Short mmCIF file of C-alpha atoms and ligand atoms in Angstrom, two decimals:
data_model
loop_
_atom_site.label_atom_id
_atom_site.label_comp_id
_atom_site.label_asym_id
_atom_site.label_seq_id
_atom_site.Cartn_x
_atom_site.Cartn_y
_atom_site.Cartn_z
CA MET A 1 6.62 1.76 -17.19
CA LYS A 2 7.69 -0.85 -19.67
CA VAL A 3 10.18 -3.32 -18.21
CA SER A 4 12.25 -5.86 -20.10
CA PHE A 5 15.29 -8.06 -19.59
CA ALA A 6 18.13 -8.50 -22.06
CA ALA A 7 21.56 -10.06 -22.32
CA LYS A 8 23.28 -7.02 -23.83
CA ARG A 9 22.86 -3.25 -23.96
CA PRO A 10 20.55 -2.10 -26.78
CA GLU A 11 21.33 0.29 -29.62
CA GLY A 12 20.36 3.95 -29.56
CA ALA A 13 19.69 6.53 -26.89
CA TYR A 14 19.34 5.66 -23.22
CA ALA A 15 20.77 6.45 -19.81
CA LEU A 16 23.03 3.77 -18.40
CA ALA A 17 22.97 2.92 -14.70
CA VAL A 18 25.72 0.92 -13.06
CA PRO A 19 25.13 -0.26 -9.47
CA VAL A 20 28.21 -0.19 -7.24
CA ARG A 21 28.64 -1.79 -3.84
CA SER A 22 31.14 -0.38 -1.39
CA GLU A 23 33.59 -3.23 -2.02
CA ASP A 24 33.40 -3.11 -5.84
CA MET A 25 36.38 -2.00 -7.91
CA LEU A 26 34.91 0.80 -9.97
CA HIS A 27 36.98 0.14 -13.07
CA GLU A 28 35.81 -3.48 -13.05
CA ARG A 29 32.16 -2.44 -12.88
CA LEU A 30 32.86 -0.11 -15.81
CA ALA A 31 34.84 -2.65 -17.83
CA ASP A 32 32.33 -2.25 -20.62
CA LEU A 33 33.34 1.38 -21.22
CA ASP A 34 36.49 2.78 -22.77
CA GLU A 35 39.39 4.11 -20.72
CA ALA A 36 38.48 7.79 -21.11
CA ALA A 37 34.90 7.19 -19.96
CA ARG A 38 36.05 5.17 -16.96
CA THR A 39 38.41 7.89 -15.82
CA LEU A 40 35.83 10.61 -16.32
CA ALA A 41 33.20 8.65 -14.38
CA ALA A 42 35.57 7.98 -11.49
CA ARG A 43 36.65 11.63 -11.25
CA SER A 44 33.16 13.05 -11.48
CA ALA A 45 31.89 10.60 -8.85
CA GLU A 46 34.58 11.84 -6.51
CA ALA A 47 33.78 15.46 -7.31
CA GLN A 48 30.12 14.77 -6.40
CA ARG A 49 31.17 13.22 -3.08
CA PHE A 50 29.61 9.94 -4.16
CA GLU A 51 30.17 7.39 -1.39
CA ARG A 52 28.01 4.55 -2.68
CA GLU A 53 25.31 5.00 -0.02
CA VAL A 54 22.13 3.08 -0.87
CA GLY A 55 20.38 4.95 -3.66
CA ALA A 56 23.01 7.70 -3.94
CA ILE A 57 23.71 8.66 -7.55
CA ALA A 58 26.70 10.19 -9.36
CA GLU A 59 25.98 11.44 -12.83
CA THR A 60 28.41 11.82 -15.72
CA PHE A 61 28.03 12.28 -19.45
CA ILE A 62 30.39 10.08 -21.42
CA ASP A 63 31.21 10.04 -25.10
CA GLU A 64 29.89 6.91 -26.77
CA GLY A 65 30.32 7.65 -30.44
CA GLN A 66 27.16 9.35 -31.71
CA THR A 67 25.70 10.19 -28.32
CA ALA A 68 26.58 11.90 -25.10
CA ARG A 69 25.51 9.04 -22.89
CA ARG A 70 24.22 9.80 -19.39
CA LEU A 71 25.96 7.44 -16.98
CA LEU A 72 24.64 7.00 -13.45
CA LEU A 73 26.65 5.26 -10.79
CA VAL A 74 24.18 4.16 -8.15
CA GLY A 75 25.18 3.13 -4.66
CA TYR A 76 24.30 -0.19 -3.08
CA GLY A 77 25.79 0.58 0.31
CA THR A 78 27.64 -1.85 2.56
CA LYS A 79 25.02 -4.11 4.08
CA ARG A 80 24.10 -6.84 1.65
CA ASN A 81 20.84 -7.99 3.18
CA GLU A 82 19.27 -4.69 4.07
CA PRO A 83 15.50 -5.17 3.49
CA ALA A 84 14.04 -3.80 0.27
CA ILE A 85 17.47 -2.57 -0.88
CA HIS A 86 16.96 -3.46 -4.56
CA GLU A 87 13.62 -1.68 -4.68
CA ARG A 88 15.24 1.42 -3.18
CA VAL A 89 18.00 1.46 -5.78
CA GLY A 90 15.48 1.08 -8.62
CA GLY A 91 13.31 3.81 -7.12
CA ALA A 92 16.25 6.19 -6.78
CA LEU A 93 17.07 5.82 -10.48
CA THR A 94 13.52 6.56 -11.55
CA ALA A 95 13.23 9.52 -9.20
CA ARG A 96 16.33 10.99 -10.83
CA LEU A 97 15.34 10.33 -14.44
CA LEU A 98 11.56 10.53 -14.57
CA THR A 99 11.38 14.05 -15.98
CA SER A 100 15.02 14.28 -17.12
CA GLY A 101 14.38 14.04 -20.85
CA GLU A 102 15.66 10.47 -20.97
CA THR A 103 13.12 7.98 -22.28
CA ARG A 104 14.95 4.74 -21.60
CA LEU A 105 16.97 3.49 -18.66
CA VAL A 106 19.36 0.59 -19.03
CA VAL A 107 20.55 -0.98 -15.78
CA ASP A 108 23.71 -3.06 -15.85
CA ALA A 109 22.61 -5.87 -13.53
CA THR A 110 25.67 -8.05 -14.05
CA GLY A 111 26.17 -10.16 -10.93
CA LEU A 112 22.62 -9.65 -9.62
CA ASP A 113 20.51 -12.76 -9.15
CA GLY A 114 17.15 -12.88 -10.92
CA ARG A 115 15.09 -12.16 -7.85
CA SER A 116 17.11 -9.07 -6.95
CA ALA A 117 17.03 -7.76 -10.51
CA ALA A 118 13.25 -8.12 -10.61
CA ARG A 119 12.99 -6.28 -7.31
CA LEU A 120 15.10 -3.46 -8.68
CA ALA A 121 12.76 -3.24 -11.67
CA PHE A 122 9.80 -3.19 -9.30
CA GLY A 123 11.25 -0.23 -7.43
CA ALA A 124 11.92 1.62 -10.66
CA ALA A 125 8.37 1.07 -11.90
CA ALA A 126 6.70 1.79 -8.55
CA ARG A 127 8.51 5.14 -8.24
CA SER A 128 7.35 6.23 -11.70
CA TRP A 129 3.67 6.23 -10.72
CA ARG A 130 1.82 9.53 -11.13
CA HIS A 131 -1.76 10.62 -11.39
CA ASP A 132 -1.84 13.46 -13.88
CA VAL A 133 -5.44 13.10 -15.07
CA TYR A 134 -6.53 16.37 -13.47
CA ARG A 135 -3.57 18.40 -14.75
CA THR A 136 -4.47 20.11 -17.98
CA ARG A 137 -1.61 22.64 -17.89
CA LEU A 138 1.42 20.54 -17.17
CA GLY A 139 4.45 22.29 -18.71
CA ARG A 140 6.67 20.39 -21.10
CA LYS A 141 9.49 20.07 -18.59
CA GLN A 142 7.20 18.82 -15.85
CA GLN A 143 5.97 15.97 -17.99
CA PRO A 144 7.51 12.55 -17.40
CA THR A 145 9.77 11.31 -20.18
CA LEU A 146 11.04 7.99 -18.87
CA THR A 147 8.87 5.13 -20.12
CA GLU A 148 11.12 2.12 -20.28
CA VAL A 149 13.57 0.18 -18.12
CA ILE A 150 15.82 -2.50 -19.58
CA ILE A 151 17.66 -4.76 -17.16
CA VAL A 152 20.81 -6.10 -18.74
CA GLY A 153 22.93 -9.08 -17.74
CA ALA A 154 20.96 -10.36 -14.74
CA ASP A 155 21.05 -14.06 -13.93
CA ALA A 156 18.43 -16.33 -15.43
CA GLY A 157 15.12 -16.29 -13.63
CA ALA A 158 14.71 -12.53 -13.57
CA GLU A 159 11.81 -12.65 -16.00
CA ALA A 160 9.91 -15.29 -14.02
CA GLU A 161 10.37 -13.22 -10.87
CA TRP A 162 9.21 -10.17 -12.76
CA THR A 163 5.88 -11.83 -13.52
CA ARG A 164 5.22 -11.86 -9.78
CA GLU A 165 6.45 -8.31 -9.23
CA ARG A 166 4.32 -7.07 -12.11
CA ALA A 167 1.21 -8.44 -10.42
CA VAL A 168 2.05 -6.51 -7.26
CA LEU A 169 2.60 -3.39 -9.36
CA ALA A 170 -0.85 -3.76 -10.90
CA GLY A 171 -2.28 -3.93 -7.39
CA LEU A 172 -0.25 -0.95 -6.28
CA ASP A 173 -1.52 1.05 -9.23
CA LEU A 174 -5.16 0.29 -8.41
CA THR A 175 -4.67 1.15 -4.74
CA ARG A 176 -2.94 4.42 -5.48
CA ARG A 177 -5.59 5.46 -7.98
CA LEU A 178 -8.38 4.72 -5.50
CA VAL A 179 -6.60 6.55 -2.69
CA THR A 180 -5.81 9.58 -4.86
CA GLU A 181 -9.27 10.18 -6.32
CA PRO A 182 -11.27 12.90 -4.58
CA ALA A 183 -14.54 12.12 -2.83
CA ASN A 184 -16.76 13.73 -5.48
CA ILE A 185 -15.42 11.16 -7.94
CA LEU A 186 -14.86 8.19 -5.66
CA TYR A 187 -17.71 7.24 -3.32
CA PRO A 188 -19.03 3.82 -2.32
CA GLU A 189 -20.76 3.03 -5.60
CA THR A 190 -17.94 4.24 -7.84
CA PHE A 191 -15.36 2.50 -5.65
CA VAL A 192 -17.21 -0.74 -6.38
CA GLU A 193 -17.32 0.05 -10.11
CA ARG A 194 -13.58 0.73 -10.24
CA CYS A 195 -12.87 -2.59 -8.58
CA ARG A 196 -15.21 -4.47 -10.89
CA GLU A 197 -13.42 -3.02 -13.91
CA ALA A 198 -9.96 -3.75 -12.53
CA LEU A 199 -10.79 -7.35 -11.58
CA GLU A 200 -12.77 -8.16 -14.72
CA GLY A 201 -11.88 -11.51 -16.25
CA LEU A 202 -9.44 -12.55 -13.52
CA GLY A 203 -11.72 -15.08 -11.86
CA VAL A 204 -12.50 -13.06 -8.73
CA GLU A 205 -16.04 -13.58 -7.42
CA ILE A 206 -17.62 -10.29 -6.48
CA GLU A 207 -20.49 -9.77 -4.09
CA VAL A 208 -21.92 -6.36 -3.19
CA LEU A 209 -24.29 -5.58 -0.34
CA ASP A 210 -26.48 -2.48 -0.56
CA GLU A 211 -28.39 -0.81 2.29
CA LYS A 212 -31.34 -3.11 1.94
CA ALA A 213 -29.14 -6.17 2.35
CA MET A 214 -27.34 -4.49 5.24
CA ALA A 215 -30.61 -3.71 7.00
CA LYS A 216 -31.73 -7.31 6.61
CA LEU A 217 -28.48 -8.52 8.14
CA GLY A 218 -28.85 -6.09 11.05
CA MET A 219 -25.75 -4.01 10.26
CA GLY A 220 -26.87 -1.10 12.42
CA ALA A 221 -23.36 0.18 13.10
CA LEU A 222 -22.46 0.46 9.41
CA LEU A 223 -25.83 1.92 8.44
CA GLY A 224 -25.61 4.50 11.22
CA VAL A 225 -22.40 5.90 9.73
CA GLY A 226 -23.77 5.95 6.19
CA GLN A 227 -27.14 7.54 6.98
CA GLY A 228 -25.89 11.14 6.94
CA SER A 229 -24.77 10.95 3.33
CA VAL A 230 -26.66 11.04 0.04
CA ARG A 231 -24.10 8.49 -1.19
CA PRO A 232 -25.37 5.12 0.03
CA PRO A 233 -22.92 2.70 1.71
CA ARG A 234 -21.74 -0.53 0.13
CA LEU A 235 -19.98 -3.65 1.30
CA LEU A 236 -17.80 -5.11 -1.44
CA ALA A 237 -16.54 -8.69 -1.07
CA MET A 238 -13.95 -10.04 -3.52
CA ARG A 239 -13.21 -13.72 -3.37
CA TRP A 240 -10.12 -15.34 -4.87
CA ASN A 241 -10.07 -19.13 -4.70
CA GLY A 242 -6.59 -20.10 -5.83
CA ALA A 243 -6.40 -23.28 -3.75
CA ASP A 244 -8.70 -26.23 -3.25
CA ALA A 245 -11.64 -25.94 -0.91
CA SER A 246 -9.91 -27.79 1.93
CA LYS A 247 -7.69 -24.78 2.52
CA ARG A 248 -9.18 -22.30 5.02
CA ASN A 249 -9.84 -18.72 4.00
CA VAL A 250 -7.78 -15.70 4.84
CA ALA A 251 -9.91 -12.56 5.17
CA PHE A 252 -8.73 -9.02 4.62
CA VAL A 253 -11.06 -6.22 5.69
CA GLY A 254 -10.44 -2.59 4.72
CA LYS A 255 -11.93 0.60 6.14
CA GLY A 256 -13.39 2.48 3.18
CA ILE A 257 -14.68 5.83 4.39
CA THR A 258 -14.64 7.67 1.07
CA PHE A 259 -14.79 10.94 2.97
CA ASP A 260 -14.66 11.56 6.69
CA THR A 261 -16.01 14.94 7.78
CA GLY A 262 -16.39 13.57 11.29
CA GLY A 263 -20.18 13.72 10.93
CA ILE A 264 -22.03 15.76 13.56
CA SER A 265 -18.82 15.60 15.67
CA ILE A 266 -17.38 17.57 12.77
CA LYS A 267 -13.66 17.92 12.16
CA PRO A 268 -11.87 21.30 11.97
CA ALA A 269 -11.61 22.76 8.44
CA GLN A 270 -7.82 22.82 8.49
CA GLY A 271 -6.52 19.78 6.62
CA MET A 272 -9.91 18.14 6.23
CA GLU A 273 -9.25 17.52 2.53
CA ALA A 274 -6.91 14.73 3.68
CA MET A 275 -9.96 12.74 4.68
CA LYS A 276 -10.52 11.75 1.06
CA TRP A 277 -7.94 9.06 1.76
CA ASP A 278 -9.81 7.65 4.72
CA MET A 279 -10.45 4.67 2.45
CA GLY A 280 -6.76 3.73 2.29
CA GLY A 281 -7.34 0.42 4.07
CA ALA A 282 -10.05 -0.57 1.59
CA GLY A 283 -7.83 0.63 -1.25
CA ALA A 284 -5.04 -1.66 -0.09
CA VAL A 285 -7.40 -4.62 0.17
CA ALA A 286 -8.67 -4.04 -3.39
CA GLY A 287 -5.13 -3.72 -4.76
CA THR A 288 -4.03 -6.85 -2.93
CA MET A 289 -6.89 -8.85 -4.42
CA LEU A 290 -5.87 -7.66 -7.88
CA ALA A 291 -2.26 -8.66 -7.24
CA LEU A 292 -3.20 -12.11 -5.91
CA ALA A 293 -5.57 -12.85 -8.78
CA THR A 294 -3.14 -11.55 -11.41
CA ARG A 295 -0.37 -13.86 -10.25
CA LYS A 296 -2.82 -16.67 -9.50
CA ALA A 297 -1.80 -17.06 -5.88
CA ARG A 298 -2.37 -20.59 -4.55
CA ALA A 299 -4.46 -19.45 -1.60
CA ASN A 300 -8.08 -18.78 -0.73
CA VAL A 301 -8.50 -15.15 0.14
CA VAL A 302 -11.55 -12.97 0.61
CA GLY A 303 -11.14 -9.20 0.57
CA VAL A 304 -13.85 -6.99 2.04
CA CYS A 305 -14.08 -3.25 1.53
CA VAL A 306 -16.59 -1.57 3.80
CA LEU A 307 -17.58 1.65 2.08
CA ALA A 308 -19.43 4.68 3.43
CA GLU A 309 -19.25 8.45 3.53
CA ASN A 310 -19.31 10.11 6.96
CA MET A 311 -21.30 13.36 6.61
CA PRO A 312 -23.23 15.76 8.87
CA ASP A 313 -26.85 16.10 7.78
CA GLY A 314 -30.41 16.26 9.06
CA ASN A 315 -30.46 12.49 8.86
CA ALA A 316 -26.99 11.93 10.31
CA GLN A 317 -26.54 9.98 13.53
CA ARG A 318 -26.02 12.01 16.71
CA PRO A 319 -23.60 11.69 19.60
CA GLY A 320 -25.40 9.57 22.19
CA ASP A 321 -27.27 7.46 19.65
CA ILE A 322 -27.21 3.75 20.39
CA VAL A 323 -26.89 1.34 17.47
CA THR A 324 -27.13 -2.43 17.34
CA SER A 325 -24.37 -4.13 15.38
CA MET A 326 -24.76 -7.29 13.30
CA SER A 327 -23.08 -9.22 16.14
CA GLY A 328 -25.98 -8.24 18.39
CA GLN A 329 -23.78 -6.06 20.60
CA THR A 330 -24.99 -2.51 21.19
CA ILE A 331 -22.81 0.58 20.83
CA GLU A 332 -23.24 4.05 22.26
CA VAL A 333 -21.97 6.49 19.64
CA ILE A 334 -20.15 9.02 21.80
CA ASN A 335 -18.34 10.59 18.88
CA THR A 336 -19.57 10.31 15.29
CA ASP A 337 -15.97 10.86 14.16
CA ALA A 338 -15.00 7.46 15.54
CA GLU A 339 -16.80 5.95 12.55
CA GLY A 340 -14.16 3.58 11.20
CA ARG A 341 -14.54 1.11 14.05
CA LEU A 342 -18.33 1.17 13.58
CA VAL A 343 -18.24 0.17 9.92
CA LEU A 344 -15.45 -2.35 10.53
CA ALA A 345 -17.39 -4.03 13.33
CA ASP A 346 -20.19 -5.08 10.99
CA ALA A 347 -17.83 -5.98 8.13
CA MET A 348 -15.80 -8.20 10.47
CA THR A 349 -18.89 -9.97 11.76
CA TRP A 350 -20.16 -10.49 8.23
CA VAL A 351 -16.95 -11.95 6.82
CA GLN A 352 -16.48 -14.27 9.81
CA ARG A 353 -20.02 -15.65 9.55
CA GLN A 354 -20.03 -15.82 5.76
CA HIS A 355 -16.52 -17.08 5.00
CA LYS A 356 -15.30 -18.71 8.24
CA PRO A 357 -11.72 -17.44 7.93
CA GLU A 358 -8.83 -18.94 9.85
CA VAL A 359 -7.06 -15.58 9.80
CA MET A 360 -8.59 -12.11 9.57
CA VAL A 361 -6.51 -8.97 9.05
CA ASP A 362 -8.11 -5.54 8.95
CA LEU A 363 -6.47 -2.40 7.61
CA ALA A 364 -7.77 1.00 8.60
CA THR A 365 -6.82 4.66 8.76
CA LEU A 366 -8.37 4.39 12.17
CA THR A 367 -6.82 6.94 14.54
CA GLY A 368 -4.97 10.22 14.41
CA ALA A 369 -3.25 8.96 17.57
CA MET A 370 -1.40 6.45 15.42
CA ILE A 371 0.44 9.29 13.70
CA ILE A 372 1.33 10.75 17.08
CA SER A 373 2.86 7.48 18.27
CA LEU A 374 4.60 6.08 15.16
CA GLY A 375 4.69 8.97 12.72
CA HIS A 376 4.88 7.90 9.08
CA GLU A 377 7.52 5.15 9.17
CA TYR A 378 5.64 2.21 10.62
CA ALA A 379 1.99 1.24 10.71
CA GLY A 380 0.59 0.02 14.02
CA LEU A 381 0.07 -3.72 14.44
CA PHE A 382 -2.33 -5.20 16.99
CA ALA A 383 -3.08 -8.90 17.24
CA ASN A 384 -4.70 -11.58 19.37
CA ASP A 385 -2.10 -14.14 18.23
CA ASP A 386 1.69 -13.83 18.59
CA GLY A 387 2.45 -16.09 15.62
CA LEU A 388 0.29 -14.04 13.28
CA ALA A 389 1.81 -10.80 14.59
CA ASP A 390 5.33 -12.13 13.94
CA ARG A 391 4.48 -13.34 10.45
CA LEU A 392 2.95 -9.99 9.52
CA ALA A 393 5.87 -8.05 10.99
CA GLN A 394 8.25 -10.23 8.99
CA ALA A 395 6.29 -9.66 5.77
CA GLY A 396 6.43 -5.96 6.60
CA LEU A 397 10.19 -5.98 6.85
CA GLN A 398 10.60 -7.92 3.62
CA SER A 399 8.18 -5.78 1.63
CA GLY A 400 9.22 -2.42 3.04
CA ASP A 401 5.69 -1.80 4.42
CA LYS A 402 6.90 -1.85 8.00
CA LEU A 403 4.77 -2.72 11.05
CA TRP A 404 5.31 -2.13 14.74
CA ARG A 405 3.33 -4.04 17.35
CA LEU A 406 1.47 -2.29 20.15
CA PRO A 407 -0.15 -3.87 23.21
CA MET A 408 -3.78 -4.68 23.91
CA GLY A 409 -5.36 -6.23 27.00
CA ASP A 410 -8.23 -6.18 29.47
CA ALA A 411 -7.22 -2.95 31.18
CA TYR A 412 -7.47 -1.08 27.87
CA ASP A 413 -10.54 -2.99 26.74
CA LYS A 414 -12.47 -2.03 29.89
CA ILE A 415 -12.15 1.64 28.96
CA MET A 416 -14.60 1.02 26.10
CA ASP A 417 -17.45 -0.05 28.42
CA SER A 418 -20.53 2.18 28.28
CA PRO A 419 -22.90 2.88 31.19
CA ILE A 420 -25.91 2.46 28.92
CA ALA A 421 -24.91 0.03 26.13
CA ASP A 422 -22.44 -2.87 25.68
CA MET A 423 -19.70 -0.45 24.68
CA LYS A 424 -19.02 3.08 23.55
CA ASN A 425 -17.19 3.99 20.37
CA SER A 426 -14.86 6.60 21.82
CA ALA A 427 -13.11 7.08 25.12
CA GLY A 428 -10.87 10.08 24.92
CA ARG A 429 -7.35 10.58 23.69
CA GLU A 430 -5.16 8.47 25.96
CA GLY A 431 -3.96 5.32 24.24
CA GLY A 432 -6.41 6.16 21.46
CA SER A 433 -5.05 3.69 18.91
CA ILE A 434 -5.04 0.88 21.47
CA THR A 435 -8.56 1.45 22.76
CA ALA A 436 -9.74 1.57 19.12
CA ALA A 437 -8.09 -1.81 18.52
CA CYS A 438 -9.77 -3.18 21.67
CA PHE A 439 -13.12 -2.01 20.36
CA LEU A 440 -12.53 -4.00 17.16
CA GLY A 441 -11.38 -6.97 19.22
CA ARG A 442 -14.88 -7.25 20.64
CA PHE A 443 -16.08 -8.29 17.19
CA VAL A 444 -13.57 -11.09 16.69
CA GLU A 445 -15.21 -14.49 16.99
CA GLU A 446 -13.99 -17.54 18.90
CA GLY A 447 -10.90 -19.18 17.38
CA VAL A 448 -10.22 -16.57 14.69
CA LYS A 449 -6.64 -15.33 14.49
CA TRP A 450 -6.95 -11.60 14.02
CA ALA A 451 -4.68 -8.66 13.40
CA HIS A 452 -5.51 -5.00 13.04
CA LEU A 453 -3.22 -2.66 11.10
CA ASP A 454 -3.72 1.03 11.82
CA VAL A 455 -2.40 2.61 8.62
CA ALA A 456 -3.41 6.22 9.36
CA GLY A 457 0.20 7.41 9.07
CA THR A 458 1.31 5.39 6.07
CA VAL A 459 -1.22 5.50 3.21
CA TRP A 460 -0.48 9.10 2.27
CA ALA A 461 2.84 10.95 2.16
CA ASP A 462 3.46 14.68 2.23
CA LYS A 463 6.95 14.18 0.84
CA PRO A 464 8.50 11.81 -1.70
CA ALA A 465 10.26 8.62 -0.57
CA HIS A 466 12.06 5.67 -2.15
CA LEU A 467 9.10 4.07 -3.89
CA TYR A 468 6.57 6.87 -4.23
CA ASP A 469 6.21 10.58 -4.86
CA LYS A 470 4.11 12.84 -2.62
CA GLY A 471 0.62 11.40 -2.29
CA ALA A 472 -0.75 7.87 -2.22
CA THR A 473 1.89 5.35 -1.14
CA GLY A 474 0.03 2.10 -1.88
CA PHE A 475 0.94 0.90 1.61
CA GLY A 476 -0.29 -2.62 2.34
CA VAL A 477 -0.30 -4.19 -1.12
CA ALA A 478 3.27 -5.48 -1.14
CA LEU A 479 2.86 -6.38 2.54
CA LEU A 480 -0.28 -8.51 2.21
CA ASP A 481 0.94 -10.10 -1.02
CA ARG A 482 4.17 -11.14 0.71
CA TYR A 483 2.27 -12.36 3.77
CA ILE A 484 0.13 -14.62 1.58
CA ALA A 485 3.10 -15.84 -0.49
CA ASP A 486 5.17 -16.72 2.59
CA ASN A 487 2.45 -18.24 4.76
CA HIS A 488 -0.53 -19.49 2.78
CA GLU A 489 0.72 -20.87 -0.52
CA GLY A 490 2.75 -23.83 0.74
N1 BES B 1 -10.09 8.84 9.88
C1 BES B 1 -9.89 9.30 11.20
C2 BES B 1 -8.45 9.02 11.69
C3 BES B 1 -7.38 9.80 10.98
C4 BES B 1 -7.06 11.07 11.37
C5 BES B 1 -6.66 9.21 9.97
C6 BES B 1 -6.06 11.77 10.74
C7 BES B 1 -5.65 9.89 9.35
C8 BES B 1 -5.34 11.19 9.72
C9 BES B 1 -10.84 8.60 12.16
O1 BES B 1 -12.08 8.32 11.65
C10 BES B 1 -11.06 9.53 13.31
O2 BES B 1 -11.60 10.57 13.10
N2 BES B 1 -10.61 9.11 14.49
C11 BES B 1 -10.74 9.90 15.65
C12 BES B 1 -11.17 8.99 16.79
C13 BES B 1 -11.59 9.72 18.03
C14 BES B 1 -12.85 10.53 17.77
C15 BES B 1 -11.82 8.71 19.12
C16 BES B 1 -9.40 10.56 15.93
O3 BES B 1 -8.36 9.93 15.69
O4 BES B 1 -9.39 11.71 16.36
MN1 MN B 2 -13.44 9.94 11.83
ZN1 ZN B 3 -12.17 8.04 9.61
#
């Protein structure tokens, strides 16, 4: 989506959107139009039961000389500081117009500050994202027509703010593409290639570990998961140094299971195709690194994607196998389907030893139990530090990628003890997301502030929402970008 900012409405064909708050006088917001158009718009809004709810739209065609102009009144609701309200309004406009036949959208942003106008544009662009590369028979009317958004009359500063939003959009696009691609196309090696291409020339240092390097480092937990697949595992580290070396690193670690069959503890056939997006955490980390590097964030951040395919095979690991992780701790693999925590364990140890982060945040589609507890609205947040948990939750609220904290503690942690090894990787269904977090907690080193985000319910959507259509949501990119901007760039 092309986005631009202008002082006045352009010439030619376009749909015109006019935001209205509950307290606005409609005829004042429409002062730009002639009397007949104003009256028509007001009457048709009433006929459509338009009550200015956030993102609600009333549509009218007005006569503007040569053209029948499509006019959209879009609601802004009553609460001024509702989080992510501008994004929602922008997204609602795109959702309405994407395949409408209109090619350009002009938004009358008179009275909006620059930041808000840029956020509206972000929402409009984010909601236009589609992945049509595998559709060879898309009918004419199913094809998107809207390609351009012009924001008119916003306060100065909108364009500067847009530069930042555009970087986040680039990240969102990468994440959604990675999450959407099927597992025959996207596997550990091609995931790495995609990231290399996307980050090319931006100054991100890339390091990739193959199995040989993993074996040398003693990453037995990660290798155990990968050994059942003909697609070899990879660990991808992307390093963005936007601040001087005195500033401590922030580490992001993403679970990147490019397909999760469950392994020998195989999953039921029903719905298994969803497990192509079991790399949503890694996808979010990659997209975040692209966003940070694109906008030249003044922070030192390392993003790690731990990539493997979990398959059943003659060489696959078995339930009961005991593996030794890079940390030296041993793990009894009770269930080969609890593979995410195994790969994350070694990735977390590696990044802590290699990059000495002050803060480490992992993102993982870790447990089905997460969807049972929080559904699809919030991702689960677990942390060993209250300050970090609060800062992440706040970034979640601001970005729209919402987080809800769950407890941890010794009583839960104890459940992961094994009678034969240091721990087991699975302990039954009760509190499944919490015991998984406790497992990961055993790999956090002294003094590191750590948070775990279980994004199982939020990286993929079965129905459209404000900022995305059905499919990959891009969850995590706006969140982590905001977290860095608000806490590590001062
Ligand atoms: N990738 C799954 C979790 C998942 C399930 C994410 C459904 C999104 C939708 C994970 O690897 C897994 O299989 N977890 C098991 C853990 C259990 C064996 C302890 C689960 O949740 O059933
Ligand atoms: Mn699994
Ligand atoms: Zn998994």
